[in-house]
Structures are given as structure tokens and as C-alpha cells.
Short mmCIF file of N, CA and C in Angstrom, two decimals:
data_model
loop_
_atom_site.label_atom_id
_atom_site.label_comp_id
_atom_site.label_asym_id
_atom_site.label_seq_id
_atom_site.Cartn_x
_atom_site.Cartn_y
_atom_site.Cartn_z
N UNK A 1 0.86 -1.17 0.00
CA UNK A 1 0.00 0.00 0.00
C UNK A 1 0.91 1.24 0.00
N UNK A 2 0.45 2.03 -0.29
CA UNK A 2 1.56 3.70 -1.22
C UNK A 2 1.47 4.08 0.41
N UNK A 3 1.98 4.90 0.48
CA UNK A 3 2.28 5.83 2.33
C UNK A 3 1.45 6.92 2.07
N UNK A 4 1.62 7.62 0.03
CA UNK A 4 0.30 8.63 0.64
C UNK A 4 -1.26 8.41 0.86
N UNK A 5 -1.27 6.81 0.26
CA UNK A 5 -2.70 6.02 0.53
C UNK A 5 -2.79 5.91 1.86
N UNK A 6 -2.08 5.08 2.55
CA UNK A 6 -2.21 5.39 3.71
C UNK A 6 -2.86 6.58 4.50
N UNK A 7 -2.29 7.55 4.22
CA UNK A 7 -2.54 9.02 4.78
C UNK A 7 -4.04 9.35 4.39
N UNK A 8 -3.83 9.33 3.40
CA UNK A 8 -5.15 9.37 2.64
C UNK A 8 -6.66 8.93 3.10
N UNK A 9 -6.38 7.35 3.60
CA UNK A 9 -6.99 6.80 4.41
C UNK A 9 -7.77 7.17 5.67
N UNK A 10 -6.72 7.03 6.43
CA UNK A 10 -6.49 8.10 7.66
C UNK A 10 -7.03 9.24 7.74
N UNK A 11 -7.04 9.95 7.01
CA UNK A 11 -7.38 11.46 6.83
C UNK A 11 -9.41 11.63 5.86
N UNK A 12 -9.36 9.56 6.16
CA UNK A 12 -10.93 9.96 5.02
C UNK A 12 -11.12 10.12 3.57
N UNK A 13 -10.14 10.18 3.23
CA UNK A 13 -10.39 10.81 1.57
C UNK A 13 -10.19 9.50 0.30
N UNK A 14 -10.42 8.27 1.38
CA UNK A 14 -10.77 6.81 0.03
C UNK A 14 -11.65 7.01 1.03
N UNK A 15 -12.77 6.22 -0.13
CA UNK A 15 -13.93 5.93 0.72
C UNK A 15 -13.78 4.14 -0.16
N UNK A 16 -13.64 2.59 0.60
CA UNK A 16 -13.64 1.96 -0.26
C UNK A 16 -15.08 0.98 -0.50
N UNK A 17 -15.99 1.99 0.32
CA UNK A 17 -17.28 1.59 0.45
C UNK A 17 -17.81 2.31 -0.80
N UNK A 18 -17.41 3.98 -1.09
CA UNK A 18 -18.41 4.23 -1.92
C UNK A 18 -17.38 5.19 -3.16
N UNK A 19 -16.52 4.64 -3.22
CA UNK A 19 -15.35 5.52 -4.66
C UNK A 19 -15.55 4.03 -5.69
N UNK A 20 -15.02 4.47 -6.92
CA UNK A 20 -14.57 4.12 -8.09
C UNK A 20 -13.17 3.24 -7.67
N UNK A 21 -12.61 2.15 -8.59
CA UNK A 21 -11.41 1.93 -8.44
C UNK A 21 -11.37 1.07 -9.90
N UNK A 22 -9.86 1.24 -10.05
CA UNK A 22 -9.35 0.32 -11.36
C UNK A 22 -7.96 0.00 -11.39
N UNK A 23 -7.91 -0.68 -12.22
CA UNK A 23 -6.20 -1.91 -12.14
C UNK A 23 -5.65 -1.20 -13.08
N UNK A 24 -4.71 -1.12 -13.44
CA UNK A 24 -3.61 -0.51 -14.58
C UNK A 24 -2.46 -1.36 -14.19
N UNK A 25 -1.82 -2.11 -15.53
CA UNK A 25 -0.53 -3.18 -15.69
C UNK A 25 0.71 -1.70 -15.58
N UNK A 26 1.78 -2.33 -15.33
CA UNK A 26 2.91 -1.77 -15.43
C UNK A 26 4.01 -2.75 -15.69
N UNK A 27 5.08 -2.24 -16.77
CA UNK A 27 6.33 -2.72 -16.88
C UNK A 27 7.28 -2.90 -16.02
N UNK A 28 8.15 -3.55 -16.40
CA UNK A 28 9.68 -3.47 -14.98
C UNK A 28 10.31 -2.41 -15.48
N UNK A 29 10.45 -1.36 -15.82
CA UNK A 29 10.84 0.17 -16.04
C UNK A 29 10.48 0.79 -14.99
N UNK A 30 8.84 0.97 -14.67
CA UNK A 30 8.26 1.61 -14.44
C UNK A 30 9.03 1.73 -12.87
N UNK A 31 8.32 3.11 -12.61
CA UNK A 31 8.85 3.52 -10.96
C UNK A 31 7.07 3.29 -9.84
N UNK A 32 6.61 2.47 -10.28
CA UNK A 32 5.20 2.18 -9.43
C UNK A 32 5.69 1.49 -8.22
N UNK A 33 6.65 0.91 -8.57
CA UNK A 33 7.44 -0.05 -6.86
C UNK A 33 7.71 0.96 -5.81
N UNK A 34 8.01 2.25 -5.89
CA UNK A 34 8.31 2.97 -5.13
C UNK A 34 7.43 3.33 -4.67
N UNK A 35 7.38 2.99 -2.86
CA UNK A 35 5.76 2.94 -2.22
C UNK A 35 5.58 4.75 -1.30
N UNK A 36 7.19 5.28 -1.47
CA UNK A 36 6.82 6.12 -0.59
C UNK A 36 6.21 7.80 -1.25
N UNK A 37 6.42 7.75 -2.82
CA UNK A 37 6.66 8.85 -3.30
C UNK A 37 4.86 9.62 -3.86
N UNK A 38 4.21 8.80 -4.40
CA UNK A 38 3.34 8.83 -5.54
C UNK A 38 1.84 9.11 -4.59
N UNK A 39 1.34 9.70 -4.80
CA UNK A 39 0.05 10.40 -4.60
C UNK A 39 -1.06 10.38 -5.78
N UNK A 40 -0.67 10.35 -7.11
CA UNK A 40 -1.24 10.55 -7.99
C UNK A 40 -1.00 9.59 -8.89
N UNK A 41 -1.84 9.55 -10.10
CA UNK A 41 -1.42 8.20 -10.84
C UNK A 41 -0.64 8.82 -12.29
N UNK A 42 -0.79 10.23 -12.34
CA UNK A 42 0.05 10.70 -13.25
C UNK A 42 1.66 10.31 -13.27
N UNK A 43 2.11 10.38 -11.34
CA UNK A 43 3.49 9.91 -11.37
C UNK A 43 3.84 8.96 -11.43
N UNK A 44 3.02 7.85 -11.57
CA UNK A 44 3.83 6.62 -12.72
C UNK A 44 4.30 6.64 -13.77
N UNK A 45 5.25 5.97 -13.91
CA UNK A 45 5.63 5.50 -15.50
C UNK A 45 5.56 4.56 -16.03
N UNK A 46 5.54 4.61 -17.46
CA UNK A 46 5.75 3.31 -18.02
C UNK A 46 4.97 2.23 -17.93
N UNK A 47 3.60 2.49 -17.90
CA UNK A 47 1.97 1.71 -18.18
C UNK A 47 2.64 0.95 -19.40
N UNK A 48 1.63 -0.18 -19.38
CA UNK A 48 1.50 -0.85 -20.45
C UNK A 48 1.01 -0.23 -21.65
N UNK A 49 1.32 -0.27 -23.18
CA UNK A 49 0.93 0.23 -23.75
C UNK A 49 -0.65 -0.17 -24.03
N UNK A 50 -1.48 0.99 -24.70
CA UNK A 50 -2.94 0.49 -25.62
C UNK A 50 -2.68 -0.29 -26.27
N UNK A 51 -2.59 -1.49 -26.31
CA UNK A 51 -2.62 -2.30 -27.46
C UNK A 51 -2.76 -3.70 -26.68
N UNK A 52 -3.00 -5.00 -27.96
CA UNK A 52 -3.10 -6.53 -27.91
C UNK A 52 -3.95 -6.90 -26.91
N UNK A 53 -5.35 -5.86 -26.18
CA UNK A 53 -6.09 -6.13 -25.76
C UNK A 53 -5.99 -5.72 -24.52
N UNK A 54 -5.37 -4.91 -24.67
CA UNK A 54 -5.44 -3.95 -23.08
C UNK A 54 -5.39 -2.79 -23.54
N UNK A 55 -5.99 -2.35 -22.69
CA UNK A 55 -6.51 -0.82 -22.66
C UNK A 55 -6.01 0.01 -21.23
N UNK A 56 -5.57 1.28 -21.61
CA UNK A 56 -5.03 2.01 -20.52
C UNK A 56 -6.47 2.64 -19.56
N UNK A 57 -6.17 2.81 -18.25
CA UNK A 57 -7.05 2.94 -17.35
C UNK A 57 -8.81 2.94 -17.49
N UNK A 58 -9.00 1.60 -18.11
CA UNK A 58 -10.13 1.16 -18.77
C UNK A 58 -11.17 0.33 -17.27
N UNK A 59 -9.64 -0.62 -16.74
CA UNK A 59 -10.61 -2.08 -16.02
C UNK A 59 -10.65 -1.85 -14.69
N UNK A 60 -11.82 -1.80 -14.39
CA UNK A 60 -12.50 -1.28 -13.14
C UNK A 60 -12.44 -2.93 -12.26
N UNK A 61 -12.20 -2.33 -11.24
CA UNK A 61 -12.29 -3.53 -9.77
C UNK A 61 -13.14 -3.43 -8.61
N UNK A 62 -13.65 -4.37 -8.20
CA UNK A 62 -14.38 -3.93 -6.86
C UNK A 62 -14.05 -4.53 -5.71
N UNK A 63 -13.99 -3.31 -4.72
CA UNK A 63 -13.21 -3.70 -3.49
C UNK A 63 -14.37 -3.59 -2.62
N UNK A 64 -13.93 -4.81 -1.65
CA UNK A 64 -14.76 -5.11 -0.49
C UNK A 64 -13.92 -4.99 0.54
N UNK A 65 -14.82 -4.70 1.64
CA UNK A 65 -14.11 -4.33 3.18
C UNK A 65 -14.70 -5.50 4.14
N UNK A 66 -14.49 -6.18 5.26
CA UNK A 66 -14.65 -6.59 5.92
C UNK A 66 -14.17 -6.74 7.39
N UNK A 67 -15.19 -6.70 8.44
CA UNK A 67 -14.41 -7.14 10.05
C UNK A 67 -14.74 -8.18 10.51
N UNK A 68 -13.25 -8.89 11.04
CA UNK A 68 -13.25 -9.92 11.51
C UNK A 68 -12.76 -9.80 13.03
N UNK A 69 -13.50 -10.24 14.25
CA UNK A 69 -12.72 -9.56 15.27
C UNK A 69 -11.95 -8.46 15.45
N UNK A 70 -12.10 -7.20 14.84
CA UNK A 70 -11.24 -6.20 14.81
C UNK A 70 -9.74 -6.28 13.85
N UNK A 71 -9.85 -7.15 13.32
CA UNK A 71 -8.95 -6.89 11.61
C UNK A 71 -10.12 -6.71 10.28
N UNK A 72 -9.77 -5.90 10.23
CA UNK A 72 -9.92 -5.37 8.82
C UNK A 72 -9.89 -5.81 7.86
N UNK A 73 -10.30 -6.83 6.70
CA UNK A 73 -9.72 -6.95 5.85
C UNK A 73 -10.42 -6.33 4.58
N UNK A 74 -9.15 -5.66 3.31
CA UNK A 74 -9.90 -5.19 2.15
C UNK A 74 -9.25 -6.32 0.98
N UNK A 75 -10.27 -5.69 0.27
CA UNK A 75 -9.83 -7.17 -0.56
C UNK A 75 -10.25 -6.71 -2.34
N UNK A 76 -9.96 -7.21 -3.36
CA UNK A 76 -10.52 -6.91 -4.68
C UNK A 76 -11.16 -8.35 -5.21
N UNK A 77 -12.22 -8.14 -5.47
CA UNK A 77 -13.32 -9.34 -5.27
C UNK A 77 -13.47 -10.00 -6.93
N UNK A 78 -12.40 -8.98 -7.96
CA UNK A 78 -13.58 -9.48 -9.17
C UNK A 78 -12.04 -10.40 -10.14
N UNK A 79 -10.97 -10.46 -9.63
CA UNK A 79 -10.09 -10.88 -10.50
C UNK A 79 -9.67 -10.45 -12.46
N UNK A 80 -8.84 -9.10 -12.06
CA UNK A 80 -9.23 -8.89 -13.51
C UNK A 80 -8.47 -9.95 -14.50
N UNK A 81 -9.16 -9.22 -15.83
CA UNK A 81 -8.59 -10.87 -16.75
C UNK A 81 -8.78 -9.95 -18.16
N UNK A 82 -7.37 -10.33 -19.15
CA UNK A 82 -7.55 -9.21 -20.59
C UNK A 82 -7.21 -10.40 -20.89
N UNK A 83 -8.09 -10.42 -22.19
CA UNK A 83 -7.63 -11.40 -23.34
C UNK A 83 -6.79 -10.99 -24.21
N UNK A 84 -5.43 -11.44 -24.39
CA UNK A 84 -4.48 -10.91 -25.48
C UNK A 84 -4.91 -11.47 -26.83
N UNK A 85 -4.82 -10.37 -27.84
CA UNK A 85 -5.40 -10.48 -29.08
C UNK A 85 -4.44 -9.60 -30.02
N UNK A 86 -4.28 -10.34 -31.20
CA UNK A 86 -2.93 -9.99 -31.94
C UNK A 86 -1.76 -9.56 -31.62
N UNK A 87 -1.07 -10.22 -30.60
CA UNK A 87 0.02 -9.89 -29.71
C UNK A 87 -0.29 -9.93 -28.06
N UNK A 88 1.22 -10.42 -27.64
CA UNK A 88 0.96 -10.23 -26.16
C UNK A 88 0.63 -9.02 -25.48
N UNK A 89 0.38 -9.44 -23.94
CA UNK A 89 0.59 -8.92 -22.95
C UNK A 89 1.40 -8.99 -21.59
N UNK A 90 2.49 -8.00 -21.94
CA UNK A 90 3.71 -8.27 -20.78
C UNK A 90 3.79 -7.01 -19.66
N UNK A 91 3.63 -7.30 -18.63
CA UNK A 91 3.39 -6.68 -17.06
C UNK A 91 4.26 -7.42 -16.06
N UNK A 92 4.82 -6.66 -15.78
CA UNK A 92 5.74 -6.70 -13.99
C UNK A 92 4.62 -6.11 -13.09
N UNK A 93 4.21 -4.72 -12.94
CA UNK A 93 3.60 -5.02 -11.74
C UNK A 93 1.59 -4.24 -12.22
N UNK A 94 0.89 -4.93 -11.54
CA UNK A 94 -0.95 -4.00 -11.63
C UNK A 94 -0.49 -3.04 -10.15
N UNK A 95 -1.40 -2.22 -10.92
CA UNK A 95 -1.72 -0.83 -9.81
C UNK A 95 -3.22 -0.76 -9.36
N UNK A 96 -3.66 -0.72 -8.32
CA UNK A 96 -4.80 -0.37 -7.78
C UNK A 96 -5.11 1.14 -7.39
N UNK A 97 -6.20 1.91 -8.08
CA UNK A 97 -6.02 2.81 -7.81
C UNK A 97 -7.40 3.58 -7.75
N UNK A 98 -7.82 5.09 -7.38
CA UNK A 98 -8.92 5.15 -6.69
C UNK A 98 -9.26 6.32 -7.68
N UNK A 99 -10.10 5.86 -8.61
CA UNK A 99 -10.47 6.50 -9.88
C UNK A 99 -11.56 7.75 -9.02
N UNK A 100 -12.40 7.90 -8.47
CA UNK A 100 -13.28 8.38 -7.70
C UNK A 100 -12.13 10.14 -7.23
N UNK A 101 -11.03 9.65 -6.75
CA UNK A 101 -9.77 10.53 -6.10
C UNK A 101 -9.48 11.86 -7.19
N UNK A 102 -9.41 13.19 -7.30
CA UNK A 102 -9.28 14.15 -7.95
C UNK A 102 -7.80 13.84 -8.51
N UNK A 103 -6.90 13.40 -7.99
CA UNK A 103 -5.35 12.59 -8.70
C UNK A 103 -5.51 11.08 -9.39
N UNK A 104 -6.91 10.57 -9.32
CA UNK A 104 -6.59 9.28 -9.12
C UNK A 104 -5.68 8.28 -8.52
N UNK A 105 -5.77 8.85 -7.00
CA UNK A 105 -4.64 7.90 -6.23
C UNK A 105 -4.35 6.78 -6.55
N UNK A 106 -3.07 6.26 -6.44
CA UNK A 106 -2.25 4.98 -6.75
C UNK A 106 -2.81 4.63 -4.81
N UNK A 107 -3.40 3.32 -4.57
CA UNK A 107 -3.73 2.36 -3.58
C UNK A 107 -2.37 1.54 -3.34
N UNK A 108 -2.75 0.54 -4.00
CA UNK A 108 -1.70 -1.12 -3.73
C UNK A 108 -1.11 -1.31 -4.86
N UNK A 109 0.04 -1.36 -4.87
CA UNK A 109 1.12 -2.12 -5.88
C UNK A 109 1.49 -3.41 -5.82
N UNK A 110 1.04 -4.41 -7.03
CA UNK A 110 1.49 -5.64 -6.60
C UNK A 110 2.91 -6.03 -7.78
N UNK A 111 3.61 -6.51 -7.23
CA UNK A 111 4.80 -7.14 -8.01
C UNK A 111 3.64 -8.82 -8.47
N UNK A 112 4.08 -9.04 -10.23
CA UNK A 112 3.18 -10.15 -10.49
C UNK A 112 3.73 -11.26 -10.69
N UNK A 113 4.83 -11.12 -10.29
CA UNK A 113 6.03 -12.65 -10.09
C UNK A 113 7.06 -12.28 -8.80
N UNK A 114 7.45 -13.05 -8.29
CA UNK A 114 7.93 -13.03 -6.97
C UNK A 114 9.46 -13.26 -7.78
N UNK A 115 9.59 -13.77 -8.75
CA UNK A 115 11.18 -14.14 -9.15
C UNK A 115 11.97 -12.72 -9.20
N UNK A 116 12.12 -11.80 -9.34
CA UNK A 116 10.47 -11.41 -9.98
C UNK A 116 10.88 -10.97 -11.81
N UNK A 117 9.96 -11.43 -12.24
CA UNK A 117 9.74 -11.63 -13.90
C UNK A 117 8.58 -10.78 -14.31
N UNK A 118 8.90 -10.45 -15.35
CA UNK A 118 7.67 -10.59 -16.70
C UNK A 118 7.02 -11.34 -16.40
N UNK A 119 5.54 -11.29 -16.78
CA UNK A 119 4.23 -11.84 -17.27
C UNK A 119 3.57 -11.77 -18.03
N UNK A 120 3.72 -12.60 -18.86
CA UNK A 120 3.31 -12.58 -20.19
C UNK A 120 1.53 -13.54 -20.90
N UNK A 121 0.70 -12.96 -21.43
CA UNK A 121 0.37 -13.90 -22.00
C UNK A 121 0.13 -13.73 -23.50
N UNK A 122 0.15 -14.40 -24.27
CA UNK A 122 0.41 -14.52 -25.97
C UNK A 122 -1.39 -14.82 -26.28
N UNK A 123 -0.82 -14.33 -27.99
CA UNK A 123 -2.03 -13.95 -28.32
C UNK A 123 -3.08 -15.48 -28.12
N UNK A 124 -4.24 -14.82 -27.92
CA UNK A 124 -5.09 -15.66 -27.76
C UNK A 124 -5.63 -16.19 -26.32
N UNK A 125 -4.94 -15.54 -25.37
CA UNK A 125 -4.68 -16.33 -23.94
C UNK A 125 -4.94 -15.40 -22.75
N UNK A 126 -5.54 -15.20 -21.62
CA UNK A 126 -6.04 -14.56 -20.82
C UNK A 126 -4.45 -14.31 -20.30
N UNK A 127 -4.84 -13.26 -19.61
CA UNK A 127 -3.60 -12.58 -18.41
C UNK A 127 -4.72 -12.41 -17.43
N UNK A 128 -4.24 -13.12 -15.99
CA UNK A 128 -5.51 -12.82 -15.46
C UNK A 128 -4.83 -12.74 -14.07
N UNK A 129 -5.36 -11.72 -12.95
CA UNK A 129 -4.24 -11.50 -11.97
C UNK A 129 -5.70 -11.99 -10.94
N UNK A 130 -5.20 -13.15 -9.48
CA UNK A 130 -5.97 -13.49 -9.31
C UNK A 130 -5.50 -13.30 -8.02
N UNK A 131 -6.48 -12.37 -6.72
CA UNK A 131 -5.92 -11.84 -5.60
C UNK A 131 -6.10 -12.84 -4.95
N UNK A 132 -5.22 -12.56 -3.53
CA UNK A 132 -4.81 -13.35 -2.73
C UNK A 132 -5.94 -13.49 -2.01
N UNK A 133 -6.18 -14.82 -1.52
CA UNK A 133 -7.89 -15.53 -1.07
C UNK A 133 -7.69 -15.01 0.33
N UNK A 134 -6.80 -14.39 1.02
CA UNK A 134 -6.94 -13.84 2.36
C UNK A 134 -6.82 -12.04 1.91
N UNK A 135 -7.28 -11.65 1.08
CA UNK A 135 -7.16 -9.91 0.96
C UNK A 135 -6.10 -9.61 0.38
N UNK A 136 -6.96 -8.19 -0.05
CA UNK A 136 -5.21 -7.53 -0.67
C UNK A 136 -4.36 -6.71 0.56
N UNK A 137 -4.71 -6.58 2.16
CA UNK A 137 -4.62 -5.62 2.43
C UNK A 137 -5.22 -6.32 4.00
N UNK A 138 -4.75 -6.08 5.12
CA UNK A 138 -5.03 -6.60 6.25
C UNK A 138 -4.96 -5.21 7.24
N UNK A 139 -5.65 -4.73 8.41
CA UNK A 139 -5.39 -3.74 9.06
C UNK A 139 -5.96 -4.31 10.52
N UNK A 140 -4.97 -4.26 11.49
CA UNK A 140 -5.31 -4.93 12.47
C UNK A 140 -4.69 -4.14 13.82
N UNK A 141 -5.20 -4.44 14.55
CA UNK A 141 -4.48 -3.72 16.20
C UNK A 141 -5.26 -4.27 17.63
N UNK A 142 -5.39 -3.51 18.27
CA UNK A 142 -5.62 -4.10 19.60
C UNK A 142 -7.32 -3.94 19.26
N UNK A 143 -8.27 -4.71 19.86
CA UNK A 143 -9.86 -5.01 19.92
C UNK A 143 -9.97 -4.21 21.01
N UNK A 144 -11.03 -3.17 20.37
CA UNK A 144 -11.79 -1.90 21.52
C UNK A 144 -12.18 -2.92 22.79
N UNK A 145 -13.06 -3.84 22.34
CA UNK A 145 -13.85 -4.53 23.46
C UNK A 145 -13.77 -5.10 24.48
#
């Protein structure tokens, strides 16, 4: 999660009950790994291009919140998925980000190989990023009760 998301948070200004949100791929160029700098989604670089069946800040996600004994968990419920068509699709890392936000805040950065690699899929073949079955995102501390 970005540090100015965080803040952001904190301060009220995601709502992940009632904002907009969407995924955007990124290359291994790109400077999206850097969690402490970015507020906005302009200061990324190096998006995937428009093409072979992806589309730039097109694919919308929906995030759910939940409490479990006083952890938090948020989570992205819909697994996005682009079909590559006349050429691949190659991504190092998706961006989560809060389309609803006057910057469109950058949220969660995920790296999409742990080696960490390219991800590729060739024409004809889904790229499909499939979140982690315990949340994207855990927030936990001591229980009021």
C-alpha cells in the first residue's frame, strides 16, 4: 500500500465503500514499486501500452471491506482478466487505484512474479491476476472490546 494512501486513508479521503477503483498493468521500467513517493497516478511511469487487448485505465475492480474480530480486511473481489489479441501482454507489476480521487490515487502495488519476472500472456490467452484468497490488504491492532 503507497504511504500517501495510507494518509489518505487516515485522513478519510478513500472511501472503499463508496469511490470508483481500477487496475492498470505496469512494466519493470516503471517507478510504481516505489511505495513512498506517488500520490497521484500521473506519477507513474511506463503503463502498459494500448494495445493486444489492453486498454489504458479502462478495467474497473471492486473492493470489499470486511471485520473480523477487529482486523480489517480489504480485498478486490472481481479478478481482472484481458484477453491478449494480436500480440501479447507483458506486465511486472498491476496498480490499484482510486479513480473516484481528484489525482486518481495509486492504492496497492502488486509485483506479479515473486522471481520477480515478466508476465506474459500470448495472443489468444487470458492474463488474469488473481488476488490473494486472504485480501489484498489486512489492518489490524488491539480489539476496543
Amino acid at each position: 500500500m503507497y504511504a500517501k494512501a495510507k494518509l489518505a486513508l487516515a485522513n478519510g479521503d478513500i472511501d472503499f465503500n463508496g469511490h470508483s477503483f481500477k487496475i492498470n498493468l505496469y512494466l519493470d521500467t516503471s517507478n510504481c514499486d516505489t511505495l513512498t513517493a506517488h500520490d497521484a497516478l500521473a506519477d507513474l511511469t511506463n503503463q502498459v501500452a494500448t494495445a493486444f487487448g489492453y486498454t489504458q485505465n479502462t478495467k474497473a475492480v471492486t473492493i470489499s471491506t470486511a471485520d473480523s474480530s477487529g482486523t480489517i480486511t480489504i480485498d478486490e473481489t472481481t479478478n481482472p482478466v484481458w484477453t491478449a489479441s494480436g500480440g501479447a501482454i507483458t506486465a511486472r507489476f498491476a496498480v490499484i487505484y482510486d479513480d473516484t480521487h481528484a489525482d486518481d490515487m495509486p492504492i496497492f502495488v502488486c509485483l506479479l512474479d515473486t522471481a520477480p519476472a515478466d508476465v506474459t500472456a500470448t495472443d489468444g490467452n487470458t492474463f488474469t491476476i488473481t488476488m490473494n484468497a486472504s485480501g489484498v490488504v489486512t489492518l489490524s491492532g488491539a480489539d476496543s472490546n
